[in-house]
PDB file of C-alpha atoms in Angstrom:
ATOM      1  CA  UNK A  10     179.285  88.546  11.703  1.00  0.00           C
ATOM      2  CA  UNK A  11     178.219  90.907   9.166  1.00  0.00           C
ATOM      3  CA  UNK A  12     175.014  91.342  10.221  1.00  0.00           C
ATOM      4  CA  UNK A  13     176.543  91.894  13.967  1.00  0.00           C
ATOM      5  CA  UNK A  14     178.774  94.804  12.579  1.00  0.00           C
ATOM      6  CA  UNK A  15     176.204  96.348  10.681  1.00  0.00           C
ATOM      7  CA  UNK A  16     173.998  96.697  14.074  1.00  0.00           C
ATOM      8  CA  UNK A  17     173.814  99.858  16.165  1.00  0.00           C
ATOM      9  CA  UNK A  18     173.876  97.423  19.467  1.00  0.00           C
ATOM     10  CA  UNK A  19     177.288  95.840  18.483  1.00  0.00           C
ATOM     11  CA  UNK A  20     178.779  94.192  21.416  1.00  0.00           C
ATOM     12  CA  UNK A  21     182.162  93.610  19.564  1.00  0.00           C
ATOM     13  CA  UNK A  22     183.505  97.923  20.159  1.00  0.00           C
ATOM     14  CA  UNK A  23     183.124  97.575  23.466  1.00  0.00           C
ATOM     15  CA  UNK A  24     184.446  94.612  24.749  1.00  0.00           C
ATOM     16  CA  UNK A  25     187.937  95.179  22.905  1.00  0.00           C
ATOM     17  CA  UNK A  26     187.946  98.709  24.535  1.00  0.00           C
ATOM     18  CA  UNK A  27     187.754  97.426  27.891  1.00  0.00           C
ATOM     19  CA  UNK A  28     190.498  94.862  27.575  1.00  0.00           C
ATOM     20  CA  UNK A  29     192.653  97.396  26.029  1.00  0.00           C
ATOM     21  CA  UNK A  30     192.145  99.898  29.445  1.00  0.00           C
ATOM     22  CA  UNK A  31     191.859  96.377  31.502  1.00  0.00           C
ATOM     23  CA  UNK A  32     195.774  95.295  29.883  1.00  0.00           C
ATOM     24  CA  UNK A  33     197.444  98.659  30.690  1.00  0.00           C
ATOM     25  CA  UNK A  34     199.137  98.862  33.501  1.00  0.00           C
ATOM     26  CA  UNK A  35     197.369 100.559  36.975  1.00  0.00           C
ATOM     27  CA  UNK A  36     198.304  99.802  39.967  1.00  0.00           C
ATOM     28  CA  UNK A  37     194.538  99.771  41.456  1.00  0.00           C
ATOM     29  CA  UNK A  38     193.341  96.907  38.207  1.00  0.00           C
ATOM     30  CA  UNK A  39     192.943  94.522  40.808  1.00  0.00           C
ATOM     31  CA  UNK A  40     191.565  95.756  43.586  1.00  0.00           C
ATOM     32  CA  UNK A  41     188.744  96.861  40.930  1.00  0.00           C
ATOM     33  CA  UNK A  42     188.235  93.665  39.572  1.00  0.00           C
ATOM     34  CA  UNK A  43     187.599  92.082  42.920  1.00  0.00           C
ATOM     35  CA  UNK A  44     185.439  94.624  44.584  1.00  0.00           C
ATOM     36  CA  UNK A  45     182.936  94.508  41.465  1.00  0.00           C
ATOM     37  CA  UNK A  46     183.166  90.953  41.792  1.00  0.00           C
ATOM     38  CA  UNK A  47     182.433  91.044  45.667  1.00  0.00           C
ATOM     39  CA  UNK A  48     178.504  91.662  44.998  1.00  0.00           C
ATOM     40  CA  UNK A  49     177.897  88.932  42.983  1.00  0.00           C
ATOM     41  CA  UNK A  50     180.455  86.257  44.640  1.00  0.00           C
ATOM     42  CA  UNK A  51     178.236  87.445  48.547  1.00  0.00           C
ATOM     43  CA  UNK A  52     175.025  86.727  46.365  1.00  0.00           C
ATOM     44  CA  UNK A  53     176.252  83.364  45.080  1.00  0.00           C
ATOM     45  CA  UNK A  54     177.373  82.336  48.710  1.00  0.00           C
ATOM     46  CA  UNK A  55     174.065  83.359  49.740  1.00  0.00           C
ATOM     47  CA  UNK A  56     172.050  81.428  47.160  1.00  0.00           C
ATOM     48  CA  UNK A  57     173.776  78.478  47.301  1.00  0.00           C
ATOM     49  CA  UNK A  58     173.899  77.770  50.966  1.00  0.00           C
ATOM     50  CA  UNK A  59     171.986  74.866  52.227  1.00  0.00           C
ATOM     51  CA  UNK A  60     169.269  75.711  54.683  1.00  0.00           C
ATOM     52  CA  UNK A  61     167.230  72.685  56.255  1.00  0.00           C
ATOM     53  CA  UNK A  62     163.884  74.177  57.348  1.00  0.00           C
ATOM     54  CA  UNK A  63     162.608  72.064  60.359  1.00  0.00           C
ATOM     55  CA  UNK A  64     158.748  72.245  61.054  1.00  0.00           C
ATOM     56  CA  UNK A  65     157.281  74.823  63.258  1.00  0.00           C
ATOM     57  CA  UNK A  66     156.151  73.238  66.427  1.00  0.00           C
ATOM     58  CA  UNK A  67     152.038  72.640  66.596  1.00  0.00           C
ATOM     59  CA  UNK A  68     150.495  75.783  68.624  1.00  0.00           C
ATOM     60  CA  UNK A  69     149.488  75.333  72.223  1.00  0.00           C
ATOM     61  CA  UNK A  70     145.503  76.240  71.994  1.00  0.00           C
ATOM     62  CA  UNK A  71     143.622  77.595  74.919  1.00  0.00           C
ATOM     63  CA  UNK A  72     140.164  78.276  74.450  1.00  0.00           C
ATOM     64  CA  UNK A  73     138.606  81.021  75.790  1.00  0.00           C
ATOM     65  CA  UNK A  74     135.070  80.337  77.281  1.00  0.00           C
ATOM     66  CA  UNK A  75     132.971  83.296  78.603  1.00  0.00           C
ATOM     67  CA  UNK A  76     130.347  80.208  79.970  1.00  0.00           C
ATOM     68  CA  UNK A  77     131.273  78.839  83.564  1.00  0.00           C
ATOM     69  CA  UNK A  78     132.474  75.219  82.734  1.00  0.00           C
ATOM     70  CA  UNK A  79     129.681  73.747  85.550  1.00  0.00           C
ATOM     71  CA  UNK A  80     126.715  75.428  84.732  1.00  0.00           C
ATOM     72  CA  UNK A  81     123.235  73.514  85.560  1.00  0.00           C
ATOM     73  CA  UNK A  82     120.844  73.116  82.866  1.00  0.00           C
ATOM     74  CA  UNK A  83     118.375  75.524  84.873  1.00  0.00           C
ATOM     75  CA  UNK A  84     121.134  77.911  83.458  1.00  0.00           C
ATOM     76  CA  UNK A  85     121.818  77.373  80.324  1.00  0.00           C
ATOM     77  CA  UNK A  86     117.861  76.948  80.007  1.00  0.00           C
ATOM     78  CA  UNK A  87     117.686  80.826  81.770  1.00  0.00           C
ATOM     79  CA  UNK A  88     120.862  81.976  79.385  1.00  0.00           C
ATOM     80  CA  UNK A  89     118.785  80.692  76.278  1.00  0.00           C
ATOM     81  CA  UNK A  90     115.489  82.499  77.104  1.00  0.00           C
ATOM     82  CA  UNK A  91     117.087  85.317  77.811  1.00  0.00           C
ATOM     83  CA  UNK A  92     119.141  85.247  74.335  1.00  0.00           C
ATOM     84  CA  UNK A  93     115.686  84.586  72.349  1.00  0.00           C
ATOM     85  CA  UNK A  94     113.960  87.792  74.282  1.00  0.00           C
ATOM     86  CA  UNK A  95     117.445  89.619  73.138  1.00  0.00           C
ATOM     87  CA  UNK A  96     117.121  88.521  69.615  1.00  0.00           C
ATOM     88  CA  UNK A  97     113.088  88.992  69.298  1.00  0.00           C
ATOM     89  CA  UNK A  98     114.005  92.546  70.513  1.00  0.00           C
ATOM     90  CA  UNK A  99     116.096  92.657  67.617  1.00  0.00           C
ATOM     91  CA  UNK A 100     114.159  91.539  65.403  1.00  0.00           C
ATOM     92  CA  UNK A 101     111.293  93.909  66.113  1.00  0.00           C
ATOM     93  CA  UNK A 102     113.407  96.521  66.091  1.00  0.00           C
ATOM     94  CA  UNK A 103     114.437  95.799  62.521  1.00  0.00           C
ATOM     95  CA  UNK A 104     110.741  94.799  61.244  1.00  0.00           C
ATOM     96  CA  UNK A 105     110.189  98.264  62.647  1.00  0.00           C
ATOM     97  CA  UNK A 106     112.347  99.858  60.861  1.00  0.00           C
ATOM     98  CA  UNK A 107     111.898  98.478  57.718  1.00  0.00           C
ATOM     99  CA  UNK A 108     107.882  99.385  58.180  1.00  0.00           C
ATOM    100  CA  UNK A 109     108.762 102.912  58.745  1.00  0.00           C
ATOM    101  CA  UNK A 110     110.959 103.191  55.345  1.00  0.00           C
ATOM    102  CA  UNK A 111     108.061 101.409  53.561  1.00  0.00           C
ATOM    103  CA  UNK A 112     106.277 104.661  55.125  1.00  0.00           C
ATOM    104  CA  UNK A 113     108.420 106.375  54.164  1.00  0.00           C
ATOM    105  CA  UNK A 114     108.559 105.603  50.533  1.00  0.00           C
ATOM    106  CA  UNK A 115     104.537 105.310  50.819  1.00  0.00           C
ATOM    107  CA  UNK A 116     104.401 108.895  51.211  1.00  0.00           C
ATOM    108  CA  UNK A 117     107.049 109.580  48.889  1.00  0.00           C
ATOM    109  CA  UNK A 118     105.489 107.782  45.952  1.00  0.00           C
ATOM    110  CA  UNK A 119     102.128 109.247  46.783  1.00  0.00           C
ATOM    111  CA  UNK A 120     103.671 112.772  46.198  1.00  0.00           C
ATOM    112  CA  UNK A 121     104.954 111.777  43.088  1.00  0.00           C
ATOM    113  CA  UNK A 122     101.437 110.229  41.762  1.00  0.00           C
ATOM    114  CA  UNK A 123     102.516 106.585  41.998  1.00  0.00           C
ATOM    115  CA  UNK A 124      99.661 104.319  42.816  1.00  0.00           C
ATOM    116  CA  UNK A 125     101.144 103.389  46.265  1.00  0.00           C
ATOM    117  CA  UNK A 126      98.889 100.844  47.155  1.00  0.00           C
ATOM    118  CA  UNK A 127      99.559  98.599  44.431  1.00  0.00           C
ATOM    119  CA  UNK A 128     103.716  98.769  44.501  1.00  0.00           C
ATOM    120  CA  UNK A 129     102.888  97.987  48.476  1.00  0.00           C
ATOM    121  CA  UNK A 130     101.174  94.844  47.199  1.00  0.00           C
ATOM    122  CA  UNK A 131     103.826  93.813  44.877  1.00  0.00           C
ATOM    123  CA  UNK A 132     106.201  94.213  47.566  1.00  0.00           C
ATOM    124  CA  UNK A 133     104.321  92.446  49.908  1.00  0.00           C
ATOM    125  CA  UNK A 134     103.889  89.670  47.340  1.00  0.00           C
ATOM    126  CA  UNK A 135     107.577  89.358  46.982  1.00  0.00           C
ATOM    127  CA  UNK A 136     108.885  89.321  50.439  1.00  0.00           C
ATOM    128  CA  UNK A 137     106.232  86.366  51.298  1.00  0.00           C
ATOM    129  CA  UNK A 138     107.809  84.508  48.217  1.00  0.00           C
ATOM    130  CA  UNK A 139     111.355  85.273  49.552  1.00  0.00           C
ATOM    131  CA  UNK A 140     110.175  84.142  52.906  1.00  0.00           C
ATOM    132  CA  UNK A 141     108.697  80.518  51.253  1.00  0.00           C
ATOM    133  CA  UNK A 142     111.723  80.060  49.706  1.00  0.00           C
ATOM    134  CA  UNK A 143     113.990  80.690  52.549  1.00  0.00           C
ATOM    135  CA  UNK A 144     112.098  78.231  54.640  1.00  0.00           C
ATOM    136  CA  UNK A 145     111.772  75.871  52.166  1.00  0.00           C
ATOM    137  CA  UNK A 146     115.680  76.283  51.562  1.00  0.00           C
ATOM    138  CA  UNK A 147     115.924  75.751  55.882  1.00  0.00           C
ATOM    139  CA  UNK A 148     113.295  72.865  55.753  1.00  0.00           C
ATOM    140  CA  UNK A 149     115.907  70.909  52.845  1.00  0.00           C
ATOM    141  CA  UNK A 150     118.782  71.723  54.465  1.00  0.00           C
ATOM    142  CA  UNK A 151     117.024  70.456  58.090  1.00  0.00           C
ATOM    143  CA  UNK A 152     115.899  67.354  56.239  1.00  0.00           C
ATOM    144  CA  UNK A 153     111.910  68.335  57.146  1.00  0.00           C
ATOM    145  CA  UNK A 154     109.291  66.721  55.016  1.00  0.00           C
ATOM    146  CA  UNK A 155     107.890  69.879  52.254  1.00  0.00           C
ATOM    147  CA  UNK A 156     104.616  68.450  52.202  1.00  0.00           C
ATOM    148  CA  UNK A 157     102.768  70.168  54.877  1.00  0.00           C
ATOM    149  CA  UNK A 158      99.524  67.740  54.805  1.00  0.00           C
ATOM    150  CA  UNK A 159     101.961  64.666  56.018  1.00  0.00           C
ATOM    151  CA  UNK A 160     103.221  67.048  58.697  1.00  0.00           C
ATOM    152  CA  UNK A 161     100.181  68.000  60.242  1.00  0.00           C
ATOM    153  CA  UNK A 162      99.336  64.187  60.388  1.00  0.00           C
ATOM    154  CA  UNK A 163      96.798  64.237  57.221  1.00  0.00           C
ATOM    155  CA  UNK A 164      96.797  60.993  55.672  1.00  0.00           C
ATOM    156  CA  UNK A 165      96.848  61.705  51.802  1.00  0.00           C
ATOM    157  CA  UNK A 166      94.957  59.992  49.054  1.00  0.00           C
ATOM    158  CA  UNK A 167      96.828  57.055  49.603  1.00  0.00           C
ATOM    159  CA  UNK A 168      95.574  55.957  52.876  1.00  0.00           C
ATOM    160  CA  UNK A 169      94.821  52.474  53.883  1.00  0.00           C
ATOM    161  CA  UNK A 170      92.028  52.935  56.323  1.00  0.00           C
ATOM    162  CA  UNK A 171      89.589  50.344  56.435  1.00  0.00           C
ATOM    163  CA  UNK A 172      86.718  50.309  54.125  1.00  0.00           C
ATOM    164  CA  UNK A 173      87.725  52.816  51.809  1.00  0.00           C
ATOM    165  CA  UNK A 174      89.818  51.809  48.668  1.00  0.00           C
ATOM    166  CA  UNK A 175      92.363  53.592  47.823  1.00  0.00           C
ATOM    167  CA  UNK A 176      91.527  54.107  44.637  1.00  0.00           C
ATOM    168  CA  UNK A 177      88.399  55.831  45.356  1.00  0.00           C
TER     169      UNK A 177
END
């Protein structure tokens, strides 16, 4: 315990000064010691309770359809064609828009003394290769053959037609 005494956070002072004040006689010792211990005792009760948590029932879904249930296929066909003109307009609109900021920057880059024509180049360049690779990306994903030539019903070097070898 000497190294206990010796400490400024000694323990030992403190707890013999509150039994001395706890021993003396006051007639409201008591009532003291049980309202501080009121907090902790309502905690404990709290904690230790056993609580069964039951399952929340599964939710009732309704689906919300903005499509009449019976339409005809003259309909959906009609709904369809309709969407596609919607979403060509779209797209026009944005191919538009990106053609007048490449304008845009055209004539901005000119007035600077950039040689315009060949960063349009360049750009053109690389939005063609983002465009192959996007469709090649669609045509792996869709399971499509990548060699164009089979597609387009090109036999290859490999053929079999009579008379011709395939070696050749």
């Amino acid at each position: 315990m000497g190294v206990l005494q010796k400490s400024r956070f000694n323990p030992a002072p403190g707890v013999i000064d509150f039994w001395h004040e706890f021993r003396k006689p006051n007639p409201y010792r008591l009532p003291i010691l049980l309202m501080s211990s009121l907090p902790i005792a309502a905690l404990m009760y709290y904690l230790i309770q056993d609580r069964n948590y039951v399952t929340p029932e599964r939710p009732q879904i309704t689906y919300i359809s903005t499509l009449a249930e019976g339409r005809s296929d003259e309909e959906i066909i009609a709904s369809n064609l309709e969407n596609q003109e919607i979403k060509n307009l779209r797209e026009a609109q944005e191919e538009a828009l990106e053609a007048r900021k490449r304008d845009i920057y055209k004539a901005l880059g000119a007035a600077a003394g950039m040689d315009v024509d060949e960063i349009d180049r360049r750009g053109r360049a690389a939005r063609a290769a983002e465009e192959a690779e996007r469709r090649a990306q669609l045509d792996a994903l869709m399971g499509r053959a990548e060699d164009s030539e089979s597609a387009d019903g090109d036999e290859g070097p490999l053929s079999d037609a009579p008379g011709e070898s395939p070696a050749s």
